[in-house]
mmCIF file of C-alpha atoms and ligand atoms in Angstrom:
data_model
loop_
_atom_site.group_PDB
_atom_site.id
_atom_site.type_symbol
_atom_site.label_atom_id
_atom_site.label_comp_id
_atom_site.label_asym_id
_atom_site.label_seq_id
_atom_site.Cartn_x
_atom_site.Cartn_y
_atom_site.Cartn_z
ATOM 1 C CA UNK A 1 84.080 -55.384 25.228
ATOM 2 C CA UNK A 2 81.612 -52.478 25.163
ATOM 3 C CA UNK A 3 79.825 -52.118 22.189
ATOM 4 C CA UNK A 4 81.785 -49.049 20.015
ATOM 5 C CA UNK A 5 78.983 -46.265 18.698
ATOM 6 C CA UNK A 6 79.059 -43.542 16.053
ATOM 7 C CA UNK A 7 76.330 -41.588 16.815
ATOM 8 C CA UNK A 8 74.554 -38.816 14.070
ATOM 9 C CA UNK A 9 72.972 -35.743 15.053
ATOM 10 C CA UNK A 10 71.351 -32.841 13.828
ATOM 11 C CA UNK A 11 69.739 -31.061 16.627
ATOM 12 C CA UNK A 12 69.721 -30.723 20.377
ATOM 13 C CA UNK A 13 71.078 -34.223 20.800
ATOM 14 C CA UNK A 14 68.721 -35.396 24.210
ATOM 15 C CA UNK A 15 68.722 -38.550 22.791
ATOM 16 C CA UNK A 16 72.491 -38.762 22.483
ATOM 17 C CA UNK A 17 72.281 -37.902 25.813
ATOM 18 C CA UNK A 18 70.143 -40.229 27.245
ATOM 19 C CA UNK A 19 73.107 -42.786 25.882
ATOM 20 C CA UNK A 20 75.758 -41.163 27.120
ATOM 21 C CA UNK A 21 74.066 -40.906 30.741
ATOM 22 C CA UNK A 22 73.025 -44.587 30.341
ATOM 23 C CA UNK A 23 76.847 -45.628 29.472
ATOM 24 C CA UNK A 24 77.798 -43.250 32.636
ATOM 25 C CA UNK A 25 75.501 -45.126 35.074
ATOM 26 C CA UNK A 26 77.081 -48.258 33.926
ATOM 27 C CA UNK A 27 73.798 -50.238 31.934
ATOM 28 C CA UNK A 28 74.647 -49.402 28.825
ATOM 29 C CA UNK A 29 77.380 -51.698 27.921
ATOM 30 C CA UNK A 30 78.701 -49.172 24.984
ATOM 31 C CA UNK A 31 81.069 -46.402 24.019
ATOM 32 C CA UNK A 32 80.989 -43.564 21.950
ATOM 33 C CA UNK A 33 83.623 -42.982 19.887
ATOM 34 C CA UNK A 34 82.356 -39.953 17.710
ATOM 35 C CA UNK A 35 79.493 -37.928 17.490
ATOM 36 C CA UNK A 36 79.161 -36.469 13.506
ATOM 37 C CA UNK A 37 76.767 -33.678 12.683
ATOM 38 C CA UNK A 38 75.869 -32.187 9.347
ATOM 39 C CA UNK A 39 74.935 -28.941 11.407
ATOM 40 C CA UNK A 40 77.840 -26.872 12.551
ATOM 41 C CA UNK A 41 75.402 -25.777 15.298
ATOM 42 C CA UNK A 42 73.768 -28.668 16.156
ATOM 43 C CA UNK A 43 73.709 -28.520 20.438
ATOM 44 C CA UNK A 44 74.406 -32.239 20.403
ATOM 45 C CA UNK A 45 78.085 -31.904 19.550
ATOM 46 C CA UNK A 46 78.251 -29.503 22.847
ATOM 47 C CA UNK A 47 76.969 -32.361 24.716
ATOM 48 C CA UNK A 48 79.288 -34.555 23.261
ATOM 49 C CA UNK A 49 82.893 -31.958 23.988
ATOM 50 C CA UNK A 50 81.293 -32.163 27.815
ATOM 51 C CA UNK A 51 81.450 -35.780 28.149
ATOM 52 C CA UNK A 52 84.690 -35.854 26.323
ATOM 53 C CA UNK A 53 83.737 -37.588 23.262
ATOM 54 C CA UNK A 54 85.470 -36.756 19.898
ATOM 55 C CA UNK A 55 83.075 -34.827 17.263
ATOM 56 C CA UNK A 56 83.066 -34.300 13.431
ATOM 57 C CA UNK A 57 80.824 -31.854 11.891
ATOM 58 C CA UNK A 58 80.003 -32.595 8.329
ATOM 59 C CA UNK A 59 78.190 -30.471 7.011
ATOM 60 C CA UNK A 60 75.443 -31.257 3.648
ATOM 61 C CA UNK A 61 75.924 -28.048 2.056
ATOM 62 C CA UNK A 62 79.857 -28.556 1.553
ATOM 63 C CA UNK A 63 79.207 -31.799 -0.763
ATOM 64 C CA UNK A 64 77.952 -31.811 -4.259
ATOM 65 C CA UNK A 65 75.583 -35.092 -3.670
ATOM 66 C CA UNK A 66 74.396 -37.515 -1.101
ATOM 67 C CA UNK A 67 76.668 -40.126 -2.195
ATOM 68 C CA UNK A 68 80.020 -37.119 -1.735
ATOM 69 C CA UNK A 69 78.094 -36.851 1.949
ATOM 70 C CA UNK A 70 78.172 -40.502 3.008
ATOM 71 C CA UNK A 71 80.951 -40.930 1.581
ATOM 72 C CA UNK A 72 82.107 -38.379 4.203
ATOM 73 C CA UNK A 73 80.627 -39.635 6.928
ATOM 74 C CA UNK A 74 81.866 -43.005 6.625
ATOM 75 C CA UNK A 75 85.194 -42.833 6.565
ATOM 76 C CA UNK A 76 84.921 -40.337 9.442
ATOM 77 C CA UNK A 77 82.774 -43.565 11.560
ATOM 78 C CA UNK A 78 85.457 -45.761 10.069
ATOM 79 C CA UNK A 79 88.693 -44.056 11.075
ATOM 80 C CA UNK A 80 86.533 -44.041 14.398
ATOM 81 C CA UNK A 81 86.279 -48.073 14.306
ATOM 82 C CA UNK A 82 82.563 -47.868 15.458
ATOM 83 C CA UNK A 83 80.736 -51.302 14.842
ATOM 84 C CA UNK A 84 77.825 -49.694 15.101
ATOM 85 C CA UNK A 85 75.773 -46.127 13.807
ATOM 86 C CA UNK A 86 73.026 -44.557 16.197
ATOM 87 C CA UNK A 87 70.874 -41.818 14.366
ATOM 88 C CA UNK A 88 70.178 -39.849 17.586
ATOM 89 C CA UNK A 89 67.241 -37.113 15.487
ATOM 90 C CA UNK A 90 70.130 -37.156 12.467
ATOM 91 C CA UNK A 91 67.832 -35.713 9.704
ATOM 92 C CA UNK A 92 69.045 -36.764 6.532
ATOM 93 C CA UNK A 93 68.197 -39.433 4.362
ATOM 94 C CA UNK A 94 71.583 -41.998 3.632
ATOM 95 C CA UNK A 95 72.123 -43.356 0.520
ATOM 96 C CA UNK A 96 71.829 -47.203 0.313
ATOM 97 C CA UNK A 97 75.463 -47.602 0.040
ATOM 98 C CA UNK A 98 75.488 -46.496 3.515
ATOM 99 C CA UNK A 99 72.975 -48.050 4.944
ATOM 100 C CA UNK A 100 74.538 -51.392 3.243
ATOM 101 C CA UNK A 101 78.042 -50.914 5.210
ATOM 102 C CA UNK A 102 76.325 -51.454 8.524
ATOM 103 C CA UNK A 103 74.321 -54.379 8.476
ATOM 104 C CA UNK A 104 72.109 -54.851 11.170
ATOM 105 C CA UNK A 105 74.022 -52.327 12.789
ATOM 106 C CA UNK A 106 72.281 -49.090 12.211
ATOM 107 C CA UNK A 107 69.867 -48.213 14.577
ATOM 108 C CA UNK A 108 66.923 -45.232 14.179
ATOM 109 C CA UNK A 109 64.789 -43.332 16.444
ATOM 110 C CA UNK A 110 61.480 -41.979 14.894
ATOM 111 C CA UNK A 111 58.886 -40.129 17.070
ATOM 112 C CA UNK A 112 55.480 -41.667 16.284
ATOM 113 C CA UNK A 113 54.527 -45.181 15.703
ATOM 114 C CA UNK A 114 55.517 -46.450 12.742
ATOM 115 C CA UNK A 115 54.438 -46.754 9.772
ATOM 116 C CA UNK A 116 52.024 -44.195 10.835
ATOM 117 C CA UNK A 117 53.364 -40.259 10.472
ATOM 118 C CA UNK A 118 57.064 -41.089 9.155
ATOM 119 C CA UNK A 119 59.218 -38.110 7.855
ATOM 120 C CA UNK A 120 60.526 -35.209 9.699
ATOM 121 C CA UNK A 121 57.619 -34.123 11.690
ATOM 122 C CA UNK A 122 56.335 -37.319 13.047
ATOM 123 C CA UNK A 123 54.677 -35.592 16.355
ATOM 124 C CA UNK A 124 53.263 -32.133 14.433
ATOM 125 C CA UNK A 125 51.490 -34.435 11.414
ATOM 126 C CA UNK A 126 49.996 -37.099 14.236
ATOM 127 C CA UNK A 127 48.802 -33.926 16.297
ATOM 128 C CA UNK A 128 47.329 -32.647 13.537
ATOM 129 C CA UNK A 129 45.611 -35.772 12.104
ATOM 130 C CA UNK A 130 43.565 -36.433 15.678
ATOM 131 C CA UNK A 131 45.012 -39.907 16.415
ATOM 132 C CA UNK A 132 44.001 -40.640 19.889
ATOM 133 C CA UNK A 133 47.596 -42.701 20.609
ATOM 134 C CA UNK A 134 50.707 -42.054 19.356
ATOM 135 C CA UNK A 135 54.302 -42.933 20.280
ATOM 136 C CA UNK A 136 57.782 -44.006 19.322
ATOM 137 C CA UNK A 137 59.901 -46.537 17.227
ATOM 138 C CA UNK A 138 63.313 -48.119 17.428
ATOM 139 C CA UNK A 139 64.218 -49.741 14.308
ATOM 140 C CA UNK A 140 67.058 -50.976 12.226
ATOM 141 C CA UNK A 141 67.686 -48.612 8.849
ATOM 142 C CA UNK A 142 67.384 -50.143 5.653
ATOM 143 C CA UNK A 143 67.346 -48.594 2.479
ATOM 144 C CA UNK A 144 63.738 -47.116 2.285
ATOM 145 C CA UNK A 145 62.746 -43.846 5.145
ATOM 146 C CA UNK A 146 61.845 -45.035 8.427
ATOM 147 C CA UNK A 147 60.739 -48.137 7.213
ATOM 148 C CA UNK A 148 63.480 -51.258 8.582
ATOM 149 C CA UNK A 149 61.983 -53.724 11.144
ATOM 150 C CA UNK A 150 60.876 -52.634 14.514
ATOM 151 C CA UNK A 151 63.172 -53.184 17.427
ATOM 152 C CA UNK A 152 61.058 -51.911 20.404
ATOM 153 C CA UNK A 153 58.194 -49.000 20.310
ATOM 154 C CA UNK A 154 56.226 -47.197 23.238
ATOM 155 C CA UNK A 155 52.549 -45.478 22.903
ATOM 156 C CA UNK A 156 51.115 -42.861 24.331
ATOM 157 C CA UNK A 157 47.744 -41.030 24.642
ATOM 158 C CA UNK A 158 47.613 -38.107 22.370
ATOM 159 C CA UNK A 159 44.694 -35.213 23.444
ATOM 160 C CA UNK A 160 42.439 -33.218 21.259
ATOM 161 C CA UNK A 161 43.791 -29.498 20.586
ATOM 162 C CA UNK A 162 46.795 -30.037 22.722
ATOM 163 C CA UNK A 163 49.106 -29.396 19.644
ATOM 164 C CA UNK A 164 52.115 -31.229 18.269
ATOM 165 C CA UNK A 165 54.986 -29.696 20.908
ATOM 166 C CA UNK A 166 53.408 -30.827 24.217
ATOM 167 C CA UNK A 167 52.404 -34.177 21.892
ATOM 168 C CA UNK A 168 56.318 -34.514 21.291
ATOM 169 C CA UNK A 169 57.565 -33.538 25.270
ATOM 170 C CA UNK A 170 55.164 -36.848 26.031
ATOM 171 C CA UNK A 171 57.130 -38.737 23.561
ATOM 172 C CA UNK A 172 60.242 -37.526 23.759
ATOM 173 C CA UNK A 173 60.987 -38.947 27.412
ATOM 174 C CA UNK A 174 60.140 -42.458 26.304
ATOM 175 C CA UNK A 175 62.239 -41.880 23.281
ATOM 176 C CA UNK A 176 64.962 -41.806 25.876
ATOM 177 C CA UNK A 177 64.221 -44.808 27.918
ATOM 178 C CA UNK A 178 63.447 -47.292 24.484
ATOM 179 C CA UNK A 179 66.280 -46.181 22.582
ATOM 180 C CA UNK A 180 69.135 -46.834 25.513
ATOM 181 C CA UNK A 181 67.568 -49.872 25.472
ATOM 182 C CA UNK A 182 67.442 -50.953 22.023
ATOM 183 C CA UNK A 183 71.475 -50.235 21.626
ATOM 184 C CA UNK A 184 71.811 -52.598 24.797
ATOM 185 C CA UNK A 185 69.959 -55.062 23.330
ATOM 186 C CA UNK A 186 71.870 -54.981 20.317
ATOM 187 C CA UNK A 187 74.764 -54.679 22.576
ATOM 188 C CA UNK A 188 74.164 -58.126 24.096
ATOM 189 C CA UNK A 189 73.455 -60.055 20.606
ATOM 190 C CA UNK A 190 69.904 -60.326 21.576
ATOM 191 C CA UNK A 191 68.408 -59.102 18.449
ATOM 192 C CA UNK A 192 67.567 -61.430 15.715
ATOM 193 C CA UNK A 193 65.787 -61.540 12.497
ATOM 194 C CA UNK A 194 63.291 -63.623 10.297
ATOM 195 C CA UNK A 195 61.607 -61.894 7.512
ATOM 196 C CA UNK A 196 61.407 -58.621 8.911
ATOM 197 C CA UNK A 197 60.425 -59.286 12.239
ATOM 198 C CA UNK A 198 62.827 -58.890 14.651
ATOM 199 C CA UNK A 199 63.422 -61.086 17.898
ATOM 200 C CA UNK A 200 64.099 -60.590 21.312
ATOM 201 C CA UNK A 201 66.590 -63.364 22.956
ATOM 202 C CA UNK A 202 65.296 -63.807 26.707
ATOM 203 C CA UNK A 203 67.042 -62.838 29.504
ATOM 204 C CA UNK A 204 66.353 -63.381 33.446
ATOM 205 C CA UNK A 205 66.517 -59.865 34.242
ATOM 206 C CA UNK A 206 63.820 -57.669 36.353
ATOM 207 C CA UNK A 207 61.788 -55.343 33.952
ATOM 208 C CA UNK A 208 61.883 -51.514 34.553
ATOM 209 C CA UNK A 209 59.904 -49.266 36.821
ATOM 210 C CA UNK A 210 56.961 -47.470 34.629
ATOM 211 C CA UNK A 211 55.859 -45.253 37.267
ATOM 212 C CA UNK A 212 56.043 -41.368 36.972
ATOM 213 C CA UNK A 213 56.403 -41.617 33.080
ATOM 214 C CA UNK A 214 52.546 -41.405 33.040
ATOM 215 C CA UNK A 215 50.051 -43.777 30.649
ATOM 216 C CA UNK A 216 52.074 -45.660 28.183
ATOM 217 C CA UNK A 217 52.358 -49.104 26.693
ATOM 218 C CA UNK A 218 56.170 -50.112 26.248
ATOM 219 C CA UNK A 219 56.190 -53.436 23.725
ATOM 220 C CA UNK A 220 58.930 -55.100 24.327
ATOM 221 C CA UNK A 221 59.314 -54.606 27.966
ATOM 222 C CA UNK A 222 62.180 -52.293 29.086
ATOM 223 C CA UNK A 223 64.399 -54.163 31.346
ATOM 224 C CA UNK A 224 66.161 -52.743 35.196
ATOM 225 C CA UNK A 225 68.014 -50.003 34.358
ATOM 226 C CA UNK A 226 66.146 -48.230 31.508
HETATM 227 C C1 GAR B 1 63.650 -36.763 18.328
HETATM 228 O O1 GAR B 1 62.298 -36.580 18.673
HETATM 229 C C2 GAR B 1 63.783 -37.852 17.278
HETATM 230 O O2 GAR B 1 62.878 -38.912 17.462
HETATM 231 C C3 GAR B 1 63.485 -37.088 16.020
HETATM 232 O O3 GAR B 1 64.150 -35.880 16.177
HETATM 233 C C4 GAR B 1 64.187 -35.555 17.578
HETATM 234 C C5 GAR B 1 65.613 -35.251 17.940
HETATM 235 O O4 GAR B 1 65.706 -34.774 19.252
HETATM 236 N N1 GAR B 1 63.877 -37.787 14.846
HETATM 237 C C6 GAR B 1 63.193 -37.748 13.710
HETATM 238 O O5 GAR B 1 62.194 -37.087 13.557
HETATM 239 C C7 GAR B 1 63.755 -38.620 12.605
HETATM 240 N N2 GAR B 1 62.800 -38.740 11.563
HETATM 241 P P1 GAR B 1 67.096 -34.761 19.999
HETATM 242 O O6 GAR B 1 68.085 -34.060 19.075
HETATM 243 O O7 GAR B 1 66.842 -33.954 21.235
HETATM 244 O O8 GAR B 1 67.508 -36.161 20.293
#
């Protein structure tokens, strides 16, 4: 049985659709059953109607507090039955009580390595700090921002002057070969836990093809396929 996925957007939505391709060309080993946004004009719902997956805009400003939001939210996931929540650039902040109904199950995508540069400009404030590498991180959600154990991340070299935009291009096209990966992973029951580190279960399988993405440091490997 395919993994079943809510995934949350707030924006364009290319990392939804670097899961929906993935579940297209067959390596993913999920399915989408709704795509929520809390912005009516969020471009990732678009992709979503194309690929014929439901969608549910719920938007912030309609709800008195976070908890009224959630609270919103989940029982749209739940009359969904997804096991499992993707936050695909979803920009809010969930209220523990969320976070809490999907152990282990809710999955984040953060554009720089953690826990360098979290918040909601990851790329701009690393840009603008100097680092000389920067990159992205796959982790589970818990109840403090950006913060949950690390799943998989990917570096890459970041140049003086060149800005935060063409910083975040570099990183956004490994963002969409870790974070396919990461759901398969969790997919397959590969993912364990002690303390907060998180472990890989092996598996015989050929790793991925690096070339053309340019320099970059992938930890754990991607595997054939992503
Ligand atoms: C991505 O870069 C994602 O990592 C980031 O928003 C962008 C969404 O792009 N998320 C965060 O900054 C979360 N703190 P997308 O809508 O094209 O997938």
């Amino acid at each position: 049985m395919p993994l079943s996925l809510a995934v949350l957007v707030s924006g364009g939505g290319s990392n939804l659709q670097s899961l929906i391709d993935r579940i297209e060309q067959g390596v993913l080993d999920a399915e989408i059953k709704l795509v929520v946004s809390n912005k009516p004009e969020a471009y990732g719902l678009v992709r979503a109607s194309e690929h014929g997956i439901p969608t549910r805009v719920v938007a912030h400003a309609d709800h008195p507090s976070r908890e009224a939001f959630d609270t919103e939210v989940l029982r749209a996931i739940e009359a969904h039955q997804a096991e499992a929540v993707i936050l695909a650039g979803f920009m809010r902040i969930l209220t523990p009580g969320f976070v809490q109904s999907f152990p282990r199950r809710l999955l984040n995508i953060h554009p720089a390595l953690l826990p360098s540069f979290p918040g909601a400009h990851g790329q701009r404030d690393a840009a603008d700090y100097g680092v000389r590498i920067s990159g992205c991180t796959v982790h589970f959600v818990d109840e403090i921002m950006d913060h949950g154990p690390v799943i998989i991340q990917a570096a890459v070299p970041a140049e003086p002057g060149e800005g935060g935009d063409a910083l975040a291009a570099r990183i956004l096209r490994l963002e969409h070969r870790i974070f396919p990966q990461a759901v398969q992973w969790l997919a397959e029951g590969r993912l364990g836990m002690e303390d907060r580190h998180v472990r890989l279960a092996p598996a015989k399988r050929p790793l991925a093809d690096l070339s053309g993405l340019g320099p970059c440091l992938v930890n754990p490997p991607l595997e054939q396929g992503f």
